[in-house]
C-alpha cells in the first residue's frame, strides 16, 4: 500500500487482525503460565506502533468460559496500557449503534464515551471458548465491554433466525461494512444456512461502494456431515472473510473460486495442541483498506514459544531396526534422542536471533512403531529433558496403524463389515456418548419418555456450562408436555394404552428435530431462571438473618450495656438458625411457584399455557389417574399459542438513538439482498514487492453479473 501523501492516510483504514489468543491457557503451568499474556501484549504493542485505526479480534480471546481473576486482571491491565490515550480516532460510525451493540447496557462504541479516552478501539466477536452462558447469557467479553475497553459485536439475539446488521465505518472516502457472527454450534448454524434463516443486511445507499468485511468463528475444515460451515454458504458480495477458530496460520488471503471472495485465516497466537497445524509460524495481519482495494501485511509474532515437530516411521529404517533384535528398543531410544537433540539445536539457533522468544521450546516426536516394535518408557526418556523442554511429559508420542489381517480362508461375511469414516471419532462430544449409550443399552434401561437427543444436549449443558438444573428441567418439561398430549387424546387410564400413546408421541418428537431443539432451549431457559431465583432467595434469606441478628443482639445485655463480642456472636448465630427454620416454608412456597413464571418469561417463540405440575415422584400413570373427569373434559379446549416472529420486511432502516444523533450526521438504511441480485463489482488491489500480495490483477478479481 502506498504511504506517500497525506491523502492516502486520510482515506486508508489500518486494521490489526488477530484471532484465538486464548488468554489463560495453562496459567497454572510452571513454565508456560505467562505465554498467552506476553503474546497479547506484543499484539497490542504492534497496534500501538503501527497507529492502527482499530483492532479486530476473531473470537476466543479467553481460553476458559469463566476465566480466573488472574486472567481477567492481566487482560484489563494490557487493554488499559495500550488502548487508552489521547490520540484521536480518525473514523466515524454511520450505522445505528443501538442495533450493532444491542446486548450492551451502553449501546455505543467505546471511543465515543465521554468518560474514558480510547485511542485504539477493539472490536471482537465471541468464540466457542468464551461464549455467553448462564441465566443472563453473559460472557467474559461483556465484562470488558461494560468497562469500556472493548466493543463486543456479532451476537445473535435469536436462535431461530439471524439477521446480520453491519457496523458501517467511514474514513475519508473509504467505507467499510463490518459484519460479525459469534460462535454458534456448527450443526445448528449449518441447518440455519440450509433453511435460509441467515440474512446479511446491506446498505441501500451506494451498496457497491462499501468494502464488506466479515468475521466468523466456526469450523472451516470438515469434521463431520454438518459439523462445519462451507464457504459456499456465505454471500458472494463479501470482499474479505476473517475466519477464526482454526489454529493453523493461513493469514495470506486465499480466493474462493466459486464465491470470488477472499478468506484470511490468522490462526492462533499460542500453541494449544501439539499438532502439525500449530507448528506453522504464528502471524498477525495488518490490513490496509482504501476504497475497494486491500492489502494484507504479515507480522510475525516474536514472543511465541518455538514448536518443533517431527514424525518417525520405524518400518522405513530396516537397516537400523530389526524387530527380532533383542536390543532393538535401546536402538530406537538412542535414535529418538538424536532427533530430539537436533530439534533442540534448531530451536536454540532460532532463539539466538530473537531474544524475546521463551528459552524452553516445545518438542514433539511422533513415532510409528507398526511392524512388531515395542515402545520404550516415556517417563524415563522425559526425565532427561526436564530442564531443556517446556513439555517434557509430551515429547514422545507412540502410535501405530491398524494392521489388516490377511484372508486365511475362514468363512467371514465381509459384507457386514462397515468401514468407519476417517472423520468419525475425531471430535468426541458428551451428547454423542449419551446417545450411543442409550441406543446400545439393554431394553430395561432404554428411554421410554425422553429422547436421546434432548437428554444428550441437557447433559452437555450440565458438563460444559455448569447448568445444574438442566437435566431436571428437561425431564419436567417433557413430562408436562406428555401429560398434556395424553389429556388431549383422552386416553383411557390403562397402562398398556398409556404406554402405546407415549411411545407414539416420543417417535413423533424424534422426527421433528426443530421442535425438539425448541424444547431443549425452553428447558435451559427455565433452568437459568431457576438458578437466578435461587440466588435471589439466598441473598434475601441472608439479609433477613443479618437483620434478625442485628435487632436481637441489641437486647442481649440486661444492664443496657453492650454485650461482649463472643456472647453476641453466639446468640446471634443460634437465633439466626431459628429464623432460618421458620422462614423455610415461605421460601419453599415461592420455589414451588416459580415453574409457571419461568415459562412465561422464556425467550422462546412458542409459549405454552400453564398446567398443573405433578409431584416430583409421581409417575405418568398415577398423575393420569389422579385427574378428575372435569379436567379431562376441560382439556379439550387446550391449544398451543404459536407466536410467529418470522415477518420479512423488504426495507429495514436503522434509526439512530438520541445519543447516536449527537455523534453522527447520517445513518444509511439497510436492505436485505441476496447474492443472486448482486450487481457486478470488483476489488482492486495494489502490489507491493516487499510484502505478500496476490491481488496484482484487478481484472481477475472482478465478479460477473
Coordinates of N, CA and C in Angstrom, one line a residue, residues 6-170:
X6 N -0.5 12.6 2.3 CA -1.4 12.6 3.4 C -2.8 12.2 3.0
X7 N -3.2 12.3 1.7 CA -4.5 11.9 1.2 C -4.7 10.4 1.4
X8 N -3.6 9.6 1.2 CA -3.7 8.2 1.4 C -4.0 7.8 2.9
X9 N -3.4 8.5 3.8 CA -3.7 8.3 5.2 C -5.1 8.7 5.6
X10 N -5.6 9.7 5.0 CA -7.0 10.2 5.3 C -8.0 9.2 4.8
X11 N -7.7 8.4 3.8 CA -8.7 7.5 3.1 C -8.4 6.1 3.4
X12 N -7.3 5.8 4.1 CA -6.9 4.4 4.3 C -7.2 3.9 5.7
X13 N -7.9 2.8 5.8 CA -8.1 2.1 7.1 C -6.9 1.2 7.3
X14 N -6.3 1.3 8.6 CA -5.3 0.3 9.0 C -5.9 -0.5 10.2
X15 N -6.0 -1.8 9.9 CA -6.7 -2.7 10.9 C -5.8 -3.8 11.3
X16 N -5.6 -4.0 12.6 CA -4.8 -5.1 13.0 C -5.7 -6.3 13.3
X17 N -5.4 -7.5 12.7 CA -6.3 -8.6 12.8 C -5.6 -9.7 13.5
X18 N -6.3 -10.3 14.5 CA -5.8 -11.5 15.2 C -7.0 -12.3 15.7
X19 N -6.8 -13.6 15.9 CA -7.8 -14.5 16.4 C -7.2 -15.5 17.4
X20 N -8.1 -16.1 18.2 CA -7.7 -17.2 19.1 C -6.5 -16.9 19.9
X21 N -6.6 -15.9 20.8 CA -5.5 -15.6 21.6 C -5.5 -16.5 22.9
X22 N -6.6 -16.9 23.3 CA -6.7 -17.9 24.4 C -6.0 -17.5 25.7
X23 N -6.4 -16.3 26.2 CA -5.8 -15.9 27.4 C -6.1 -16.8 28.6
X24 N -5.1 -17.1 29.4 CA -5.3 -18.0 30.5 C -5.0 -19.5 30.2
X25 N -4.5 -19.8 29.0 CA -4.2 -21.2 28.7 C -3.0 -21.7 29.5
X26 N -3.2 -22.8 30.2 CA -2.1 -23.3 31.0 C -1.5 -22.3 32.0
X27 N -2.4 -21.5 32.6 CA -2.0 -20.5 33.5 C -1.4 -21.0 34.8
X28 N -1.6 -22.3 35.1 CA -1.0 -22.9 36.3 C 0.2 -23.8 36.0
X29 N 0.6 -23.8 34.7 CA 1.8 -24.5 34.4 C 3.0 -23.7 34.8
X30 N 4.0 -24.3 35.4 CA 5.2 -23.5 36.0 C 6.0 -22.9 34.9
X31 N 6.0 -23.4 33.7 CA 6.8 -22.9 32.6 C 6.0 -22.0 31.6
X32 N 4.8 -22.5 31.2 CA 4.1 -21.8 30.2 C 3.0 -20.9 30.7
X33 N 3.0 -20.6 32.0 CA 1.8 -19.9 32.6 C 1.6 -18.5 31.9
X34 N 2.6 -17.8 31.6 CA 2.5 -16.4 31.1 C 2.6 -16.3 29.6
X35 N 2.6 -17.4 28.9 CA 2.8 -17.3 27.4 C 1.7 -16.5 26.7
X36 N 0.5 -16.7 27.1 CA -0.6 -16.0 26.4 C -0.6 -14.5 26.7
X37 N -0.3 -14.2 27.9 CA -0.3 -12.8 28.3 C 0.8 -12.0 27.7
X38 N 2.0 -12.6 27.5 CA 3.1 -11.9 26.9 C 2.8 -11.7 25.4
X39 N 2.3 -12.7 24.7 CA 2.0 -12.6 23.3 C 0.8 -11.5 23.1
X40 N -0.1 -11.5 24.0 CA -1.2 -10.5 23.9 C -0.7 -9.1 24.0
X41 N 0.3 -8.9 24.9 CA 0.9 -7.6 25.0 C 1.7 -7.2 23.7
X42 N 2.3 -8.2 23.1 CA 3.0 -8.0 21.8 C 2.1 -7.6 20.7
X43 N 0.9 -8.2 20.7 CA -0.1 -7.9 19.6 C -0.6 -6.4 19.8
X44 N -0.9 -6.1 21.1 CA -1.3 -4.7 21.3 C -0.2 -3.7 21.1
X45 N 1.0 -4.1 21.3 CA 2.2 -3.2 21.1 C 2.3 -2.9 19.6
X46 N 2.1 -4.0 18.8 CA 2.2 -3.7 17.3 C 1.1 -2.8 16.9
X47 N -0.1 -2.9 17.5 CA -1.2 -2.0 17.2 C -0.8 -0.6 17.5
X48 N -0.2 -0.4 18.6 CA 0.2 1.0 19.0 C 1.3 1.5 18.1
X49 N 2.3 0.7 17.8 CA 3.4 1.2 17.0 C 3.0 1.5 15.6
X50 N 2.1 0.8 15.0 CA 1.6 1.0 13.6 C 0.5 2.0 13.6
X51 N 0.1 2.5 14.7 CA -1.0 3.5 14.8 C -2.2 3.1 14.0
X52 N -2.7 1.9 14.3 CA -3.9 1.3 13.6 C -5.1 2.1 14.0
X53 N -6.1 2.0 13.1 CA -7.4 2.6 13.4 C -8.2 1.8 14.4
X54 N -8.1 0.5 14.3 CA -8.8 -0.3 15.3 C -8.2 -1.7 15.2
X55 N -8.5 -2.5 16.2 CA -8.0 -3.9 16.3 C -9.3 -4.8 16.1
X56 N -9.2 -5.8 15.3 CA -10.3 -6.7 15.0 C -9.9 -8.1 15.5
X57 N -10.7 -8.7 16.5 CA -10.4 -10.0 17.0 C -11.5 -11.0 16.6
X58 N -11.1 -12.2 16.2 CA -12.0 -13.2 15.6 C -12.5 -14.2 16.6
X59 N -12.5 -13.9 17.9 CA -13.1 -14.9 18.9 C -12.0 -15.6 19.7
X60 N -12.5 -16.2 20.8 CA -11.6 -16.9 21.7 C -10.5 -16.1 22.3
X61 N -10.9 -14.9 22.7 CA -9.9 -14.1 23.5 C -9.5 -14.7 24.7
X62 N -10.5 -15.4 25.4 CA -10.2 -16.2 26.6 C -10.3 -17.7 26.3
X63 N -9.4 -18.4 27.0 CA -9.4 -19.9 26.8 C -10.6 -20.6 27.6
X64 N -10.9 -20.0 28.8 CA -12.0 -20.6 29.6 C -13.3 -19.8 29.5
X65 N -14.4 -20.4 29.6 CA -15.7 -19.7 29.6 C -15.8 -18.8 30.8
X66 N -15.2 -19.3 31.9 CA -15.2 -18.5 33.2 C -13.8 -18.3 33.6
X67 N -13.1 -17.3 33.0 CA -11.7 -17.1 33.2 C -11.4 -16.7 34.7
X68 N -10.2 -17.0 35.1 CA -9.8 -16.8 36.5 C -9.6 -15.3 36.7
X69 N -9.5 -14.9 38.0 CA -9.3 -13.5 38.3 C -7.9 -13.0 37.8
X70 N -6.9 -13.9 37.8 CA -5.6 -13.5 37.3 C -5.7 -13.2 35.8
X71 N -6.5 -14.1 35.1 CA -6.6 -13.9 33.6 C -7.3 -12.6 33.3
X72 N -8.4 -12.3 34.0 CA -9.2 -11.1 33.7 C -8.4 -9.9 34.1
X73 N -7.7 -9.9 35.2 CA -6.8 -8.8 35.7 C -5.7 -8.5 34.7
X74 N -5.1 -9.5 34.2 CA -4.0 -9.3 33.2 C -4.5 -8.7 31.9
X75 N -5.7 -9.2 31.5 CA -6.3 -8.7 30.3 C -6.7 -7.2 30.5
X76 N -7.3 -6.8 31.6 CA -7.6 -5.4 31.8 C -6.4 -4.6 31.9
X77 N -5.3 -5.1 32.5 CA -4.1 -4.3 32.6 C -3.5 -4.0 31.2
X78 N -3.5 -5.0 30.3 CA -3.0 -4.8 29.0 C -3.8 -3.9 28.2
X79 N -5.2 -4.0 28.2 CA -6.0 -3.1 27.5 C -5.9 -1.7 28.0
X80 N -5.8 -1.5 29.3 CA -5.6 -0.1 29.8 C -4.3 0.5 29.4
X81 N -3.3 -0.4 29.3 CA -1.9 0.1 29.0 C -1.8 0.6 27.5
X82 N -2.4 -0.2 26.6 CA -2.1 0.0 25.2 C -3.3 0.7 24.5
X83 N -4.5 0.6 25.0 CA -5.6 1.1 24.2 C -6.2 2.4 24.7
X84 N -5.7 2.9 25.8 CA -6.2 4.2 26.3 C -5.1 5.2 26.0
X85 N -5.6 6.4 25.6 CA -4.7 7.5 25.3 C -5.5 8.7 24.7
X86 N -4.7 9.7 24.3 CA -5.3 10.9 23.8 C -5.3 11.0 22.3
X87 N -4.7 10.0 21.6 CA -4.6 10.0 20.1 C -6.1 9.9 19.6
X88 N -6.5 10.8 18.7 CA -7.9 10.8 18.2 C -8.1 9.7 17.3
X89 N -9.3 9.2 17.3 CA -9.8 8.2 16.4 C -10.2 8.8 15.1
X90 N -9.7 8.3 13.9 CA -9.9 9.0 12.7 C -11.1 8.6 11.9
X91 N -11.9 7.6 12.3 CA -13.0 7.1 11.6 C -14.3 7.4 12.3
X92 N -15.4 7.3 11.7 CA -16.7 7.5 12.3 C -17.6 6.3 12.0
X93 N -18.7 6.2 12.8 CA -19.6 5.1 12.7 C -20.9 5.7 12.2
X94 N -21.5 5.1 11.1 CA -22.7 5.7 10.4 C -23.9 4.9 10.8
X95 N -23.8 3.6 11.2 CA -24.9 2.8 11.5 C -25.5 3.1 12.8
X96 N -26.7 2.5 13.1 CA -27.4 2.7 14.4 C -26.7 1.8 15.4
X97 N -26.0 2.4 16.3 CA -25.2 1.6 17.3 C -26.1 0.9 18.3
X98 N -27.3 1.3 18.5 CA -28.2 0.6 19.3 C -28.5 -0.8 18.7
X99 N -28.4 -0.9 17.4 CA -28.6 -2.2 16.8 C -27.3 -3.0 16.8
X100 N -26.2 -2.4 16.5 CA -24.9 -3.1 16.5 C -24.5 -3.6 17.8
X101 N -24.8 -2.9 18.9 CA -24.4 -3.3 20.2 C -25.7 -3.5 21.1
X102 N -26.6 -4.2 20.6 CA -27.9 -4.4 21.2 C -27.9 -5.1 22.6
X103 N -26.9 -5.9 22.8 CA -26.8 -6.7 24.0 C -26.1 -5.9 25.2
X104 N -25.6 -4.7 24.9 CA -24.9 -4.0 25.9 C -25.8 -2.9 26.6
X105 N -25.6 -2.7 27.8 CA -26.3 -1.6 28.5 C -25.8 -0.2 28.1
X106 N -24.7 -0.2 27.4 CA -24.1 1.1 26.9 C -24.0 0.9 25.4
X107 N -25.1 1.0 24.6 CA -25.0 0.7 23.2 C -24.4 1.8 22.3
X108 N -23.1 2.0 22.5 CA -22.4 2.9 21.6 C -20.9 2.4 21.7
X109 N -20.2 2.8 20.7 CA -18.8 2.4 20.6 C -18.0 3.1 21.7
X110 N -17.0 2.4 22.3 CA -16.3 2.9 23.5 C -15.6 4.2 23.3
X111 N -15.0 4.5 22.1 CA -14.2 5.7 22.0 C -15.1 6.9 21.9
X112 N -16.4 6.8 21.8 CA -17.3 7.9 21.9 C -17.9 8.2 23.3
X113 N -17.4 7.4 24.2 CA -17.9 7.6 25.6 C -17.1 8.8 26.2
X114 N -17.8 9.7 26.8 CA -17.2 11.0 27.3 C -16.4 10.7 28.5
X115 N -16.6 9.6 29.2 CA -16.0 9.3 30.5 C -14.6 8.7 30.3
X116 N -14.2 8.2 29.2 CA -13.0 7.5 29.0 C -12.3 7.9 27.7
X117 N -11.0 7.8 27.7 CA -10.2 8.2 26.5 C -9.7 6.9 25.8
X118 N -10.2 6.6 24.7 CA -9.7 5.4 23.9 C -9.0 5.9 22.7
X119 N -7.8 5.4 22.5 CA -7.0 5.7 21.3 C -7.0 4.6 20.3
X120 N -7.2 3.4 20.7 CA -7.2 2.2 19.8 C -8.5 1.4 20.2
X121 N -9.6 1.5 19.4 CA -10.8 0.7 19.7 C -10.5 -0.7 19.3
X122 N -11.1 -1.6 20.0 CA -11.1 -3.1 19.7 C -12.5 -3.6 19.5
X123 N -12.7 -4.2 18.3 CA -13.9 -4.9 18.0 C -13.7 -6.4 18.0
X124 N -14.6 -7.1 18.7 CA -14.4 -8.5 18.8 C -15.7 -9.3 18.9
X125 N -15.7 -10.4 18.3 CA -16.8 -11.4 18.4 C -16.4 -12.4 19.5
X126 N -17.4 -13.2 20.0 CA -17.0 -14.2 20.9 C -16.8 -15.5 20.2
X127 N -16.0 -16.4 20.8 CA -15.7 -17.7 20.2 C -16.4 -18.8 21.0
X128 N -16.1 -20.0 20.7 CA -16.7 -21.2 21.4 C -16.2 -21.4 22.8
X129 N -15.0 -20.8 23.1 CA -14.4 -20.9 24.4 C -15.0 -19.9 25.4
X130 N -15.3 -18.7 24.9 CA -15.8 -17.6 25.7 C -17.2 -17.2 25.3
X131 N -18.1 -18.1 25.0 CA -19.4 -17.8 24.5 C -20.3 -17.5 25.7
X132 N -21.4 -16.7 25.4 CA -22.4 -16.4 26.5 C -23.0 -17.6 27.1
X133 N -23.1 -17.6 28.4 CA -23.8 -18.7 29.2 C -24.5 -18.2 30.4
X134 N -25.2 -19.0 31.1 CA -25.8 -18.6 32.4 C -27.2 -18.0 32.2
X135 N -27.8 -17.6 33.3 CA -29.1 -17.1 33.3 C -29.3 -15.9 32.5
X136 N -28.3 -15.0 32.6 CA -28.3 -13.7 31.8 C -27.6 -13.8 30.5
X137 N -27.1 -15.0 30.1 CA -26.4 -15.2 28.9 C -25.3 -14.1 28.7
X138 N -24.4 -14.1 29.7 CA -23.2 -13.2 29.7 C -22.0 -14.0 29.4
X139 N -21.0 -13.3 28.9 CA -19.7 -13.9 28.7 C -18.6 -12.9 29.2
X140 N -17.3 -13.4 29.1 CA -16.2 -12.5 29.6 C -16.1 -11.3 28.8
X141 N -16.4 -11.3 27.5 CA -16.3 -10.1 26.7 C -17.3 -9.0 27.2
X142 N -18.4 -9.4 27.8 CA -19.4 -8.4 28.3 C -18.8 -7.6 29.4
X143 N -17.9 -8.3 30.2 CA -17.3 -7.5 31.3 C -16.4 -6.5 30.7
X144 N -15.6 -6.8 29.7 CA -14.7 -5.8 29.1 C -15.5 -4.7 28.4
X145 N -16.6 -5.1 27.8 CA -17.5 -4.1 27.1 C -18.1 -3.2 28.1
X146 N -18.6 -3.7 29.2 CA -19.1 -2.8 30.3 C -18.1 -1.9 30.9
X147 N -16.9 -2.3 30.9 CA -15.8 -1.5 31.4 C -15.3 -0.4 30.4
X148 N -15.8 -0.5 29.1 CA -15.5 0.4 28.1 C -14.1 0.2 27.5
X149 N -13.6 -1.1 27.6 CA -12.3 -1.4 27.0 C -12.4 -2.2 25.7
X150 N -13.6 -2.6 25.3 CA -13.8 -3.5 24.1 C -15.2 -3.4 23.6
X151 N -15.4 -3.5 22.3 CA -16.7 -3.4 21.7 C -17.1 -4.9 21.2
X152 N -18.0 -5.5 22.0 CA -18.4 -6.8 21.7 C -19.6 -6.7 20.7
X153 N -19.4 -7.3 19.5 CA -20.5 -7.3 18.5 C -20.6 -8.7 17.9
X154 N -21.6 -8.8 17.0 CA -21.8 -10.1 16.3 C -22.6 -11.1 17.1
X155 N -23.3 -10.7 18.1 CA -24.1 -11.6 19.0 C -25.5 -11.7 18.5
X156 N -25.9 -12.9 18.2 CA -27.3 -13.1 17.7 C -28.3 -13.1 18.8
X157 N -29.4 -12.3 18.5 CA -30.5 -12.2 19.6 C -31.5 -13.4 19.5
X158 N -31.4 -14.1 18.4 CA -32.4 -15.2 18.2 C -31.7 -16.5 17.8
X159 N -32.2 -17.6 18.2 CA -31.7 -18.9 17.8 C -32.4 -19.5 16.6
X160 N -33.4 -18.8 16.1 CA -34.2 -19.3 15.0 C -34.0 -18.6 13.7
X161 N -33.6 -17.4 13.8 CA -33.3 -16.6 12.6 C -32.3 -15.6 12.9
X162 N -31.3 -15.4 12.0 CA -30.2 -14.5 12.2 C -30.2 -13.4 11.1
X163 N -30.2 -12.2 11.5 CA -30.1 -11.0 10.6 C -28.8 -10.3 11.0
X164 N -27.8 -10.4 10.1 CA -26.5 -9.8 10.4 C -26.5 -8.3 10.0
X165 N -26.5 -7.4 10.9 CA -26.5 -6.0 10.7 C -25.1 -5.5 10.8
X166 N -24.6 -4.9 9.8 CA -23.1 -4.5 9.8 C -22.9 -3.2 10.6
X167 N -21.7 -3.0 11.1 CA -21.2 -1.8 11.6 C -20.7 -1.0 10.4
X168 N -21.2 0.2 10.1 CA -20.8 1.0 9.0 C -19.8 2.0 9.4
X169 N -18.6 1.8 8.9 CA -17.5 2.7 9.2 C -17.1 3.6 8.0
X170 N -16.6 4.8 8.3 CA -16.2 5.6 7.2 C -15.0 6.4 7.7

